[in-house]
Amino acid sequence: MAAPERAARICIGVVAVIVGAVLLVSAGSALAVVLEVFLIAAGVDLAVTGALGHCPLYAKLGHLPPSLRRSI
């Protein structure tokens, strides 16, 4: 995973976790709670895969970013 993608994943993931937590506090219905929990889970996934530099879905699909293809 390229450095700009890692940074973007971490930033977007942290923002998603924060927004999901803020919305969860004021959730009015069960559906809202479920959707906000999904938002938090997606944010955690993005932040963790960005921090680790490894995405299991990318590996499963055989995806390699163009910036890393040139270095091989």
Coordinates of C-alpha atoms in Angstrom, one line a residue, residues 19-60:
V19 CA -18.4 11.0 13.6
G20 CA -20.0 7.6 14.3
A21 CA -19.4 8.0 18.1
V22 CA -20.8 11.5 18.1
L23 CA -23.9 10.4 16.2
L24 CA -24.3 7.3 18.4
V25 CA -24.7 9.5 21.5
S26 CA -27.8 11.1 20.0
A27 CA -29.2 8.1 18.2
G28 CA -33.0 8.1 18.1
S29 CA -33.8 4.7 16.7
A30 CA -32.5 1.2 16.6
L31 CA -31.8 1.5 12.9
A32 CA -29.7 4.7 13.5
V33 CA -27.7 2.8 16.2
V34 CA -27.0 -0.1 13.8
L35 CA -25.9 2.2 11.0
E36 CA -23.6 4.2 13.3
V37 CA -22.0 1.1 14.7
F38 CA -21.3 0.0 11.1
L39 CA -19.8 3.5 10.5
I40 CA -17.5 3.0 13.5
A41 CA -16.5 -0.5 12.4
A42 CA -15.7 0.7 8.9
G43 CA -13.6 3.5 10.4
V44 CA -11.7 1.2 12.6
D45 CA -11.1 -1.1 9.6
L46 CA -9.7 1.8 7.5
A47 CA -7.5 3.1 10.3
V48 CA -6.1 -0.3 11.1
T49 CA -5.4 -1.4 7.5
G50 CA -3.8 2.0 6.9
A51 CA -1.6 1.8 10.0
L52 CA -0.5 -1.7 9.2
G53 CA -0.1 -1.1 5.5
H54 CA -1.9 -4.3 4.6
C55 CA -5.4 -4.8 3.3
P56 CA -6.6 -8.4 3.3
L57 CA -9.1 -7.6 0.5
Y58 CA -6.4 -6.1 -1.7
A59 CA -4.3 -9.2 -1.1
K60 CA -7.2 -11.5 -1.9

